[in-house]
PDB file of C-alpha atoms in Angstrom:
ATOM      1  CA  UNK A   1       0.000   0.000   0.000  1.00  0.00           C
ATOM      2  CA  UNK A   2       1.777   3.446  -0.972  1.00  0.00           C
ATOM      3  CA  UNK A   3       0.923   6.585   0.278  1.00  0.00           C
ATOM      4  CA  UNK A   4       0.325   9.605  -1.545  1.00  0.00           C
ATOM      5  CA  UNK A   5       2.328  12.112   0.171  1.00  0.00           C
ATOM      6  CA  UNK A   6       2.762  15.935  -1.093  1.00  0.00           C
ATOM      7  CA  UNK A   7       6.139  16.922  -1.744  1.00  0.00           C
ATOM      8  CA  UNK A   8       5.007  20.302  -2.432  1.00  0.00           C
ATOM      9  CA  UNK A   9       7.270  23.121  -0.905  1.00  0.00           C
ATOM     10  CA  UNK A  10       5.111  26.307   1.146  1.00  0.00           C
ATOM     11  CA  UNK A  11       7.409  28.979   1.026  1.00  0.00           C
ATOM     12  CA  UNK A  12       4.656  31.003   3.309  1.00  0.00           C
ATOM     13  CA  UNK A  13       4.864  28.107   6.145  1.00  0.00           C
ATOM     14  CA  UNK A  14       8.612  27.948   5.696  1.00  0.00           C
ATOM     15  CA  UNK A  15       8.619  31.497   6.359  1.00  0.00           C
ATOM     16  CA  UNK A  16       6.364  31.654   9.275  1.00  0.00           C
ATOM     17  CA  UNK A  17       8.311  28.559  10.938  1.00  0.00           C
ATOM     18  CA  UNK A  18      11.123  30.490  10.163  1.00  0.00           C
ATOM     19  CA  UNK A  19       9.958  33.403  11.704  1.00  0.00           C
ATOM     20  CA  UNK A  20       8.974  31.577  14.889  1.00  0.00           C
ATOM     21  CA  UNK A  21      11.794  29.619  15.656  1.00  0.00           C
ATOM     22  CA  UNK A  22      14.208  32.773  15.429  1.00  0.00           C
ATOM     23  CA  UNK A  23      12.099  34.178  18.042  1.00  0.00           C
ATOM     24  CA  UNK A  24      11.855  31.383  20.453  1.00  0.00           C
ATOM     25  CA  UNK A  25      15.906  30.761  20.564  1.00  0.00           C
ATOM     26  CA  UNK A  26      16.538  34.239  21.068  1.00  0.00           C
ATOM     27  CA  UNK A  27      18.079  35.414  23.837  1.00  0.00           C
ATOM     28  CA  UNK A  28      15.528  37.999  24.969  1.00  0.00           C
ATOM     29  CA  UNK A  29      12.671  34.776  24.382  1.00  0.00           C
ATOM     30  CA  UNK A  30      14.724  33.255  27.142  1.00  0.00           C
ATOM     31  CA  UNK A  31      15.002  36.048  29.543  1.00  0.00           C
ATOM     32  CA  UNK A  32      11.067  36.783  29.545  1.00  0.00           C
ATOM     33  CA  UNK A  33      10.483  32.989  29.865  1.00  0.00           C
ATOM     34  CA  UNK A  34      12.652  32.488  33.155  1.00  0.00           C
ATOM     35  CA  UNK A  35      11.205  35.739  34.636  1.00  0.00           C
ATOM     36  CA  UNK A  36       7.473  35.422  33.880  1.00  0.00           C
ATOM     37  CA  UNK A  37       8.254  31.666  34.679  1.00  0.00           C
ATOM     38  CA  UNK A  38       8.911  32.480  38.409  1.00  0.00           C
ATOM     39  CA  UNK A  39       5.985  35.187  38.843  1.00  0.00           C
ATOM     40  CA  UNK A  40       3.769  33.005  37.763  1.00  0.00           C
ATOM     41  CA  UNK A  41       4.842  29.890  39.921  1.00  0.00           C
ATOM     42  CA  UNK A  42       3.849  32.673  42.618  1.00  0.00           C
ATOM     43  CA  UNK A  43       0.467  33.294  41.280  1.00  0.00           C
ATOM     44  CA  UNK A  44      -0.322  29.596  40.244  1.00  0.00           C
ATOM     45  CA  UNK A  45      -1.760  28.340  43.674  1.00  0.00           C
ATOM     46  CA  UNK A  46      -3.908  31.082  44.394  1.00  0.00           C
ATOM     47  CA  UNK A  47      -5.229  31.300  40.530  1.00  0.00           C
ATOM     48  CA  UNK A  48      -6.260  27.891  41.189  1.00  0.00           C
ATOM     49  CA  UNK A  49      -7.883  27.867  44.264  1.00  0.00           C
ATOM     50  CA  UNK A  50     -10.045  31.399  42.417  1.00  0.00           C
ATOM     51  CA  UNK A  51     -10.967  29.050  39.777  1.00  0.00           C
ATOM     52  CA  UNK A  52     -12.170  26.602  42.312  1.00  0.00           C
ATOM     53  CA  UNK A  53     -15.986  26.497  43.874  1.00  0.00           C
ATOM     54  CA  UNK A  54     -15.503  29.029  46.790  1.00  0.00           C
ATOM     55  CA  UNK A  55     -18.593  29.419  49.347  1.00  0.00           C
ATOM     56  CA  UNK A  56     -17.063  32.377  51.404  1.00  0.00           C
ATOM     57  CA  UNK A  57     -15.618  35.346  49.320  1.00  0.00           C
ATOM     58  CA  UNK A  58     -13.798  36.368  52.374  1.00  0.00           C
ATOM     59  CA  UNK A  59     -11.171  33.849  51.960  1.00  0.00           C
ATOM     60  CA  UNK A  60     -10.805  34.814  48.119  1.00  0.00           C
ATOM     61  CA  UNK A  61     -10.055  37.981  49.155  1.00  0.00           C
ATOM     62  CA  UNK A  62      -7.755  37.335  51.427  1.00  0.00           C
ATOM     63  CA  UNK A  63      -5.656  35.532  49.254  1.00  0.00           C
ATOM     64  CA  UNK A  64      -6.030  38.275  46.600  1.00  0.00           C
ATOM     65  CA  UNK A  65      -4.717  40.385  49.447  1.00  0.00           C
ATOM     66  CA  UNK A  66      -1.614  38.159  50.428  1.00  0.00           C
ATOM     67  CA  UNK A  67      -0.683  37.788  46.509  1.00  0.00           C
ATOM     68  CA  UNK A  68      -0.567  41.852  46.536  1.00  0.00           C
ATOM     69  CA  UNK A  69       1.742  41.823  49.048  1.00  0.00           C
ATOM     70  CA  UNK A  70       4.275  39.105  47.681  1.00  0.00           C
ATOM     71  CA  UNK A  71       4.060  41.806  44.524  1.00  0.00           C
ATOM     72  CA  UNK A  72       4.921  44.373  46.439  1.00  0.00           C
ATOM     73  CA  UNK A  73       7.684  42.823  48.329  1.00  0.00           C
ATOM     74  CA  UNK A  74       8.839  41.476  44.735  1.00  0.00           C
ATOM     75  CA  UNK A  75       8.901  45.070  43.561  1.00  0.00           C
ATOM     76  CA  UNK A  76      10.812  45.891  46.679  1.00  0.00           C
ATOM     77  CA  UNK A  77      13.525  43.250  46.282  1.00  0.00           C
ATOM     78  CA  UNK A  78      13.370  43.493  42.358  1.00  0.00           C
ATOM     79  CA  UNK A  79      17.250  43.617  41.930  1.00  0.00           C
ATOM     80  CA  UNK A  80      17.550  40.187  43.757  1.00  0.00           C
ATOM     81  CA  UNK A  81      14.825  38.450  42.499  1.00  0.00           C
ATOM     82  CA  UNK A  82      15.755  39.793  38.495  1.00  0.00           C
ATOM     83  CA  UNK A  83      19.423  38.043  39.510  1.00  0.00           C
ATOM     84  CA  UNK A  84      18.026  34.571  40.259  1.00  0.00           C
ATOM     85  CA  UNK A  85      15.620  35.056  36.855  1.00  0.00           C
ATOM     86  CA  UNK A  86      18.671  36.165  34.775  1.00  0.00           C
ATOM     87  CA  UNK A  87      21.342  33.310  36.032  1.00  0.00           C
ATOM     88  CA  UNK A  88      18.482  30.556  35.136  1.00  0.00           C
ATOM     89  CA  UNK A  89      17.868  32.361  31.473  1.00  0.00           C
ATOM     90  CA  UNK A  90      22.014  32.107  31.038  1.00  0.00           C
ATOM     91  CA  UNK A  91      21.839  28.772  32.243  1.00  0.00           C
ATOM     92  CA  UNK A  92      19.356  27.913  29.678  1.00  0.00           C
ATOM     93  CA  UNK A  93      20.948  29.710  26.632  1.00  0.00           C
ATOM     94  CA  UNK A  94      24.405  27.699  27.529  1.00  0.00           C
ATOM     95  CA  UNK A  95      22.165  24.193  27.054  1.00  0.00           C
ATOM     96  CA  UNK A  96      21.271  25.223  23.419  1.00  0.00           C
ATOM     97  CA  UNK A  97      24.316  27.972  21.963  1.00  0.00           C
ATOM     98  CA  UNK A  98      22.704  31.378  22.286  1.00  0.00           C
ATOM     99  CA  UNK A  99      24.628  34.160  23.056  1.00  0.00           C
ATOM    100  CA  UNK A 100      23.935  36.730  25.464  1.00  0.00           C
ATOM    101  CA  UNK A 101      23.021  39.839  23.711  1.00  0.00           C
ATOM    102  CA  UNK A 102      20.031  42.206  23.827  1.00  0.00           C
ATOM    103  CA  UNK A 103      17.620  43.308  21.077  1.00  0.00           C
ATOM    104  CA  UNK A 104      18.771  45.907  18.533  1.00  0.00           C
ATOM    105  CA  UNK A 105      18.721  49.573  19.349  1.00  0.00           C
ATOM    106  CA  UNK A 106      17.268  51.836  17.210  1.00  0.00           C
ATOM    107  CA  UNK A 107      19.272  54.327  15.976  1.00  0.00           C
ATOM    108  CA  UNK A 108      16.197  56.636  15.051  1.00  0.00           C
ATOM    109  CA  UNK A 109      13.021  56.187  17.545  1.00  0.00           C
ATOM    110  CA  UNK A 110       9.626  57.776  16.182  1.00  0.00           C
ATOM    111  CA  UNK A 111       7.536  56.098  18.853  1.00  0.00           C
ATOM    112  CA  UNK A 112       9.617  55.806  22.395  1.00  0.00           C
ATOM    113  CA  UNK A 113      12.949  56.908  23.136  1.00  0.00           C
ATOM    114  CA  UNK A 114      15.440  54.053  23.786  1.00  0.00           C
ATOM    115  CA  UNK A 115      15.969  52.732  27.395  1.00  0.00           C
ATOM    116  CA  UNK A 116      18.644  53.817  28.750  1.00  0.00           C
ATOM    117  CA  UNK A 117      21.151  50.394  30.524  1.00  0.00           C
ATOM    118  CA  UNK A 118      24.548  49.965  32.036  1.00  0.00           C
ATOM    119  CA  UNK A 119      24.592  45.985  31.200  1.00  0.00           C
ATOM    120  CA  UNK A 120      22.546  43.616  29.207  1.00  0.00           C
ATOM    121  CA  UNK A 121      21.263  41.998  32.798  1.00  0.00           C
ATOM    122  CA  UNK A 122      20.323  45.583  33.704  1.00  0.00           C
ATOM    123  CA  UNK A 123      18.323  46.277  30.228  1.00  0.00           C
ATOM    124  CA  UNK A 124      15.869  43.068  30.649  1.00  0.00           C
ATOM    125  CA  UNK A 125      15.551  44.208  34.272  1.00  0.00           C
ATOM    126  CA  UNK A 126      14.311  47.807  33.223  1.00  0.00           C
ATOM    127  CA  UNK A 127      12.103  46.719  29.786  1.00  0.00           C
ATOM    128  CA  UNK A 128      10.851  43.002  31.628  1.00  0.00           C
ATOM    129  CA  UNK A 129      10.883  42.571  35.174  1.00  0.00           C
ATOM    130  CA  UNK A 130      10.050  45.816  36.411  1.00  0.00           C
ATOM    131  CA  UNK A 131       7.063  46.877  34.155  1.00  0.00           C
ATOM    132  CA  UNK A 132       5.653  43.019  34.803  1.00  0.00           C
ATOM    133  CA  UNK A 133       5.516  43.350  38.617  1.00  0.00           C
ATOM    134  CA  UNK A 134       4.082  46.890  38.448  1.00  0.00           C
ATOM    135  CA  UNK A 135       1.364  45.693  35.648  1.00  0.00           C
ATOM    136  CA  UNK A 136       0.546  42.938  38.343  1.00  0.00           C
ATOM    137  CA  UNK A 137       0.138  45.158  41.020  1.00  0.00           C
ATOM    138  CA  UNK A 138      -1.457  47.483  39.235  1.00  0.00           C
ATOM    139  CA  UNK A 139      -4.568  44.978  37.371  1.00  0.00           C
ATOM    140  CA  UNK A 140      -4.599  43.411  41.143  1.00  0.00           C
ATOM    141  CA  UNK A 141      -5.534  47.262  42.970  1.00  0.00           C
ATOM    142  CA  UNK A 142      -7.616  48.050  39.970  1.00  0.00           C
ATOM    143  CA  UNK A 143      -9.633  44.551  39.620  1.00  0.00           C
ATOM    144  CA  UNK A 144     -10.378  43.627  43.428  1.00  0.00           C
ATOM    145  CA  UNK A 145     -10.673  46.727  45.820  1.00  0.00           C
ATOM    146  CA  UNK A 146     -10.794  46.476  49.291  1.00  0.00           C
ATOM    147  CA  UNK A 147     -14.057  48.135  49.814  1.00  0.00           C
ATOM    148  CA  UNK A 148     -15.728  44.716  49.392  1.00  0.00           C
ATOM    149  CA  UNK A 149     -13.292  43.152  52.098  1.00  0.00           C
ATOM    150  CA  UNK A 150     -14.073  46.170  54.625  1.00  0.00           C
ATOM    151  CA  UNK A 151     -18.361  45.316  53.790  1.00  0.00           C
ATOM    152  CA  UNK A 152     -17.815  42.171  54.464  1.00  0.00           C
ATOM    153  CA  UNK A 153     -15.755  43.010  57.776  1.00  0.00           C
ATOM    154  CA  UNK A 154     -18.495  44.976  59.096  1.00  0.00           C
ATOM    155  CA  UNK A 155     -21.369  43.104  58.296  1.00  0.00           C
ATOM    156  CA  UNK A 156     -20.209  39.549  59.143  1.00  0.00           C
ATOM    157  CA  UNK A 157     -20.368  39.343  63.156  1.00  0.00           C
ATOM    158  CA  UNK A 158     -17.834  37.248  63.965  1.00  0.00           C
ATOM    159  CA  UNK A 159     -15.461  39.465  62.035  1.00  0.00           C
ATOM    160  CA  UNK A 160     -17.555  42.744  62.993  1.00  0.00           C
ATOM    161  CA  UNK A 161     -16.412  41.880  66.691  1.00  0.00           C
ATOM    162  CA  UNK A 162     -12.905  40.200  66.676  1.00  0.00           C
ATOM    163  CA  UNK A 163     -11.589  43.073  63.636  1.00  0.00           C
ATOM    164  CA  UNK A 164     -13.595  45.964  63.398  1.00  0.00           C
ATOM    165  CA  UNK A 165     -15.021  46.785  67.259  1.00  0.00           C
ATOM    166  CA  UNK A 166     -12.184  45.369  69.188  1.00  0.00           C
ATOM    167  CA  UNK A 167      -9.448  47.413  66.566  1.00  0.00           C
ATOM    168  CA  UNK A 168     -11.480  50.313  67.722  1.00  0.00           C
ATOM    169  CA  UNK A 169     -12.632  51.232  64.102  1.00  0.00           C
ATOM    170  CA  UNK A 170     -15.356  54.273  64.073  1.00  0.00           C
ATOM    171  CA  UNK A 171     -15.553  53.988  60.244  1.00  0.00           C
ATOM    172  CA  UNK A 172     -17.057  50.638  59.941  1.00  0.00           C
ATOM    173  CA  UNK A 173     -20.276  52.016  59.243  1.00  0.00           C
ATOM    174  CA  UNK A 174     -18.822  53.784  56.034  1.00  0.00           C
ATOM    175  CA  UNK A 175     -17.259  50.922  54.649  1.00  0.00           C
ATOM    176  CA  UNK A 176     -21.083  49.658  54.558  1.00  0.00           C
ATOM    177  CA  UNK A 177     -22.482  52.671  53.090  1.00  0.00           C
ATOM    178  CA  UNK A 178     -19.241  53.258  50.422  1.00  0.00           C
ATOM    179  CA  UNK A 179     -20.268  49.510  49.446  1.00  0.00           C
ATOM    180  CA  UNK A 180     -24.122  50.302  49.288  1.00  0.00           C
ATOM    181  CA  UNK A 181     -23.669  53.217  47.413  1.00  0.00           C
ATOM    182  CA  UNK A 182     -23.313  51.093  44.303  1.00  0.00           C
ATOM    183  CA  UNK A 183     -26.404  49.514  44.758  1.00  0.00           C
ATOM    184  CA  UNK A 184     -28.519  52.085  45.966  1.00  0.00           C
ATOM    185  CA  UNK A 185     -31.497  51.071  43.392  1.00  0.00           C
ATOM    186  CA  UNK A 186     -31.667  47.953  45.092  1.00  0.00           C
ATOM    187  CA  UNK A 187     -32.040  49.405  48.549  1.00  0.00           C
ATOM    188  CA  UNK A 188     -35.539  49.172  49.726  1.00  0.00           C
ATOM    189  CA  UNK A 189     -34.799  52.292  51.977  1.00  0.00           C
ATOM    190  CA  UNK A 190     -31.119  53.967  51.637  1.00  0.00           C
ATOM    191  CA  UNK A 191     -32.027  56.581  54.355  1.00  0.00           C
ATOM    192  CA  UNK A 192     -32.773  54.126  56.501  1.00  0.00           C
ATOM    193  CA  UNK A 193     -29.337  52.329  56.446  1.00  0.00           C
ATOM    194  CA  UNK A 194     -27.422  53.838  58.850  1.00  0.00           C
ATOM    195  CA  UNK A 195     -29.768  53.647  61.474  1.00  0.00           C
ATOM    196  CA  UNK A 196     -29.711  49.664  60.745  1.00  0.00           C
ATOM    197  CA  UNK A 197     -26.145  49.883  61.171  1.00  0.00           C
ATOM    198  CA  UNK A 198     -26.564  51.499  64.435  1.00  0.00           C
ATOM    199  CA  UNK A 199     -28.670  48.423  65.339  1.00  0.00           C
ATOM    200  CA  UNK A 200     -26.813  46.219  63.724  1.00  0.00           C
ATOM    201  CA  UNK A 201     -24.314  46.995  66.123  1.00  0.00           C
ATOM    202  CA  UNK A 202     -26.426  47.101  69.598  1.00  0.00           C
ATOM    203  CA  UNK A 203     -27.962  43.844  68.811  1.00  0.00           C
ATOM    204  CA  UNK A 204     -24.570  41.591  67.913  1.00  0.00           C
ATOM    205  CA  UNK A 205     -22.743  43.047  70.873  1.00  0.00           C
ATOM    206  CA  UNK A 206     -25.207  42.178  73.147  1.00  0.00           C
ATOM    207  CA  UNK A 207     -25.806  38.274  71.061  1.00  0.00           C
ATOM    208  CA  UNK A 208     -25.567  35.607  73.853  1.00  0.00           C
ATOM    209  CA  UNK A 209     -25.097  32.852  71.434  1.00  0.00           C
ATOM    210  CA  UNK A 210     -22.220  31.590  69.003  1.00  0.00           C
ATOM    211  CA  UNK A 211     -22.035  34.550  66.222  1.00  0.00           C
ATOM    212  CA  UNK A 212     -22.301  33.664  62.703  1.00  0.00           C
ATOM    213  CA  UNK A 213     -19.011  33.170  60.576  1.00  0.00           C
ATOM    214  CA  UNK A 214     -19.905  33.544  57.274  1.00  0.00           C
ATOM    215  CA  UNK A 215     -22.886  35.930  54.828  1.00  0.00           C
ATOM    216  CA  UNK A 216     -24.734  32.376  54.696  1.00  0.00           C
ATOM    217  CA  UNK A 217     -25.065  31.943  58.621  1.00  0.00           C
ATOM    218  CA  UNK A 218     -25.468  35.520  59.044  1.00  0.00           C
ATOM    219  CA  UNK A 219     -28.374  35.563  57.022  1.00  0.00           C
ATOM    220  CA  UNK A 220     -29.798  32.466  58.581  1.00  0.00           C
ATOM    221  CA  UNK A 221     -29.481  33.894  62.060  1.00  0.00           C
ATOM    222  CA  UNK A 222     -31.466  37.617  61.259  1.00  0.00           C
ATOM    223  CA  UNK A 223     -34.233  35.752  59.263  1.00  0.00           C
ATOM    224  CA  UNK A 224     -36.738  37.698  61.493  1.00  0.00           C
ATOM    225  CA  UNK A 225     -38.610  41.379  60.109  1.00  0.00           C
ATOM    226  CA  UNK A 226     -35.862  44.179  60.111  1.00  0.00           C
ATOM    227  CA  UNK A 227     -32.099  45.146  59.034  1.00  0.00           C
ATOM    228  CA  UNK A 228     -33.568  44.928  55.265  1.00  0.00           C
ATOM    229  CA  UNK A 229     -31.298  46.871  54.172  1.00  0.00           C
ATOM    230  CA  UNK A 230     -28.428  45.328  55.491  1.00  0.00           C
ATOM    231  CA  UNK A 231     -30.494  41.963  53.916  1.00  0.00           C
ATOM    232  CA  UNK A 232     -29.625  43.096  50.968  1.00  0.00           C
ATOM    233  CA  UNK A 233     -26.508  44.134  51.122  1.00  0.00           C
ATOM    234  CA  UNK A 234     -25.479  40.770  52.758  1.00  0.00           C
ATOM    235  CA  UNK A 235     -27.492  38.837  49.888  1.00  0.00           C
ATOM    236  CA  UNK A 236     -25.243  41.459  47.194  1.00  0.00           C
ATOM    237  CA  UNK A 237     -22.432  39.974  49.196  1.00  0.00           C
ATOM    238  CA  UNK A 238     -23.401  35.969  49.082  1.00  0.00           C
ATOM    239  CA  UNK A 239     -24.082  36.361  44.897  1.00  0.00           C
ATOM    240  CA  UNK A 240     -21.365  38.718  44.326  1.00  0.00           C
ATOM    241  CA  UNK A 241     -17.964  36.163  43.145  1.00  0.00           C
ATOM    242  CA  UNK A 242     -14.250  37.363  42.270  1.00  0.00           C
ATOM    243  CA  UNK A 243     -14.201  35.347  39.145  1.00  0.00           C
ATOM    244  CA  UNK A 244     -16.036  34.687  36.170  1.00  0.00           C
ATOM    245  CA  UNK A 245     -15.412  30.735  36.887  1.00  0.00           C
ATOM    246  CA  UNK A 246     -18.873  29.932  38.342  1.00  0.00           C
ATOM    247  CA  UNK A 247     -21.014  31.673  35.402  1.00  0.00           C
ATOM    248  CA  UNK A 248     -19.277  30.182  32.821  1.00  0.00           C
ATOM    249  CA  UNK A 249     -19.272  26.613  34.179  1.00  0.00           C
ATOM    250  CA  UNK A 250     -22.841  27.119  33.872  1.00  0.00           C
ATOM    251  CA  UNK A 251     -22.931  28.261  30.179  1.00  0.00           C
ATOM    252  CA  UNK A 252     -21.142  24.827  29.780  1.00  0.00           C
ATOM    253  CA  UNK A 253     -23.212  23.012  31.118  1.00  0.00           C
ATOM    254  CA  UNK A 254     -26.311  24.668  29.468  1.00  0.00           C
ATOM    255  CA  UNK A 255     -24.656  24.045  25.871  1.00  0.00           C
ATOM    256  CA  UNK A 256     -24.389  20.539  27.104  1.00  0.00           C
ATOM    257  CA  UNK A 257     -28.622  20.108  28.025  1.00  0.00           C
ATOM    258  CA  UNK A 258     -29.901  22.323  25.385  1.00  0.00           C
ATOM    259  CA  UNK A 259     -28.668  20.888  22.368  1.00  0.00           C
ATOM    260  CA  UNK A 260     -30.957  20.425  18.980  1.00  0.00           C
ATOM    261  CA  UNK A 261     -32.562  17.202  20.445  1.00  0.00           C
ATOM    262  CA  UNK A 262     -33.923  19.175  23.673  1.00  0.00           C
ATOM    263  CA  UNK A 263     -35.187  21.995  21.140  1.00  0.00           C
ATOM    264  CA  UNK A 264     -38.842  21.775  22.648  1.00  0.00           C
ATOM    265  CA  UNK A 265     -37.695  21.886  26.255  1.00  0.00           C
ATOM    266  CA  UNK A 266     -40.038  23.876  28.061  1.00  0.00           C
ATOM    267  CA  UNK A 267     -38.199  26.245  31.004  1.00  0.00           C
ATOM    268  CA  UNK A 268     -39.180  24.179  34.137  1.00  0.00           C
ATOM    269  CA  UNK A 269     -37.291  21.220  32.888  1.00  0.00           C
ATOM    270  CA  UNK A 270     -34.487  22.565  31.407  1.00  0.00           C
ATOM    271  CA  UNK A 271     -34.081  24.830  34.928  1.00  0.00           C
ATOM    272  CA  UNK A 272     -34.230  21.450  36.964  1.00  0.00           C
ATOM    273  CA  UNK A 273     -31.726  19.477  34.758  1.00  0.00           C
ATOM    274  CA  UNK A 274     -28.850  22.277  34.819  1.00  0.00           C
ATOM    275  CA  UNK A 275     -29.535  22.783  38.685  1.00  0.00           C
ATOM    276  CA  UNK A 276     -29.104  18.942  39.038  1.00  0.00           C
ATOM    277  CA  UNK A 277     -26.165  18.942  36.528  1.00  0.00           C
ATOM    278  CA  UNK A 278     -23.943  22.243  38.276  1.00  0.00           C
ATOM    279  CA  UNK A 279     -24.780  20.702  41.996  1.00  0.00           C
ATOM    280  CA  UNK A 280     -23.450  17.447  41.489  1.00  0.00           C
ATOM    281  CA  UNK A 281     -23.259  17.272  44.848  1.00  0.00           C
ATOM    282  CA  UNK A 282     -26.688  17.022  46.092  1.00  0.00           C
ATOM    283  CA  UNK A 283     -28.168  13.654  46.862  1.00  0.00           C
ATOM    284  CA  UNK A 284     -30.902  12.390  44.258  1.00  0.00           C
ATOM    285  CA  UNK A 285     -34.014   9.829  45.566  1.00  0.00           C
ATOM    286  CA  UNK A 286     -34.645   7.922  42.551  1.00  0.00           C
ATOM    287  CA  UNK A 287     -37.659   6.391  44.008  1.00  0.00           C
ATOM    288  CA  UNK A 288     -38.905   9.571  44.577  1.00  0.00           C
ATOM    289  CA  UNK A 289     -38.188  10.848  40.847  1.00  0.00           C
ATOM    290  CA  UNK A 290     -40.106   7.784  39.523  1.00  0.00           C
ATOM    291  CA  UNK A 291     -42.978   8.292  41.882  1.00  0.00           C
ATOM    292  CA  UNK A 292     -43.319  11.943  40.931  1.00  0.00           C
ATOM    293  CA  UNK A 293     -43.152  10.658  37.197  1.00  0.00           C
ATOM    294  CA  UNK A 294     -45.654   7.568  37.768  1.00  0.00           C
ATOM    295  CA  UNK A 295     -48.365  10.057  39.343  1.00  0.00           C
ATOM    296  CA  UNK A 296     -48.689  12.017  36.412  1.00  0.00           C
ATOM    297  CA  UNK A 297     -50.502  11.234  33.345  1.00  0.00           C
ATOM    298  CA  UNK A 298     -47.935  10.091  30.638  1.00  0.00           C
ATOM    299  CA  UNK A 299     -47.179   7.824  27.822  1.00  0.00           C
ATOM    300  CA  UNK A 300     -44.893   5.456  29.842  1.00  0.00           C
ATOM    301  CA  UNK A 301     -46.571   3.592  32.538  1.00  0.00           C
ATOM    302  CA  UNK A 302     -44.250   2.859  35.552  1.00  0.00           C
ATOM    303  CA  UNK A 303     -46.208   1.464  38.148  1.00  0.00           C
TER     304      UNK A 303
END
């Protein structure tokens, strides 16, 4: 049996595999790989564990919190921790024969003036490392703000007492309203707030029983008439997530139920079969499911 194989030369593939493996054997390739490498290691753990189901945003934002800080201590210690990325790119470069050189400089610069460097080492630390670890920084400040982590400080009673009242914190109270300001539609009475707050306060210092440790607990325990504004807020809190993860599990696993053979679905069912395929976790009584079915009047008879 012979195989029909096309000889035929591509001179635009040749070009673009050219093209690509100039760049990824040259030296600067190398020297962005080993530092982005090592900041990334750093970020790894905690971009899994955001990815992950979370039940308590608290903890995600903690975590957000403690990855700002390794930035900033990064940023702090950048000429060390550019040394260890550098001496693992020349390591690198030795295995496979590339020189240690940096990109061209232009002699005439339209755009950006040339950056100024005393070695090669010291270029990749001023063009590389340095703008990465700000960038981080940065898209970490900008994306999660701590005005969320202060709400949830104050309106959470376990961490309400042991953070906010015993640190001897007047401002609590704004931390609520800065946070409620964004939802003030949703409010059923915004001039009533601080007043709840003021209650809020009274009633959990003077709580004889174990305080609540989480949104979920808190709104179990204050499932009486009043604080509906702070209801709110704490319900903004429980929905609210730091990533996009959650939602777009459940587009998947809508594309996966409403395909073409499920076209005639009607809204009930399809709402039952993607709450039963996101919470895998939740027990199912089939006996129950084919009671429910055998009561009804349908085609298939299964008593």
């Amino acid at each position: 049996m012979s195989l029909n194989i096309n000889k035929t030369f591509n001179h635009t593939t040749s070009t673009f595999a050219s093209s690509l493996l100039k760049l990824i054997t040259g030296f600067d390739f190398i020297v962005a790989l080993s530092i982005k490498k090592i900041v990334f290691d750093i970020t790894l753990q905690i971009t899994q564990l955001l990815q992950a189901k979370s039940k308590d945003i608290y903890n995600g934002l903690n975590l957000i919190q403690a990855l700002n800080n390794d930035m900033s201590s990064l940023r702090n210690i950048v000429d060390e921790h550019h040394q260890i990325c550098y001496e693992q790119a020349l390591k690198i470069a030795s295995k496979i024969n590339v020189t240690e050189e940096k990109p061209r400089t232009s002699f005439i610069s339209k755009n950006r003036a040339n950056t100024p460097f005393e070695s090669v080492s010291h270029y990749f630390k001023l063009v590389i490392t340095i703008p990465l670890l700000d960038n981080l920084s940065t898209e970490l400040n900008t994306r999660f703000k701590d005005t969320t982590l202060k709400c949830y400080k104050a309106l959470v009673p376990l961490k309400m007492i042991a953070e906010v009242q015993c640190s001897s914190d007047t401002n609590w109270k704004d931390h609520v309203i800065s946070f409620s300001d964004f939802y003030i539609t949703d409010l059923p009475n915004p001039l009533a707030l601080l007043g709840e707050l003021k209650q809020w306060e009274v009633y959990w210092v003077n709580f004889k029983n174990e305080f609540s440790s989480n949104i979920i607990e808190t709104l179990k325990a204050i499932n009486f008439p009043g604080f509906e504004n702070i209801k709110i807020c704490l319900k903004l809190l429980a929905t609210s997530r730091l990533t996009s993860c959650e939602c777009e599990r459940t587009f998947s696993s809508l594309r996966r139920l409403k395909d073409y053979k499920r076209s005639t679905m009607v809204e009930d069912r399809l709402n039952g079969l993607a709450l039963i395929n996101i919470h895998t976790e939740l027990p199912i009584d089939v006996k129950k499911v084919i009671n429910k079915f055998a009561i009804n009047n349908r085609r298939l008879c299964f008593e």
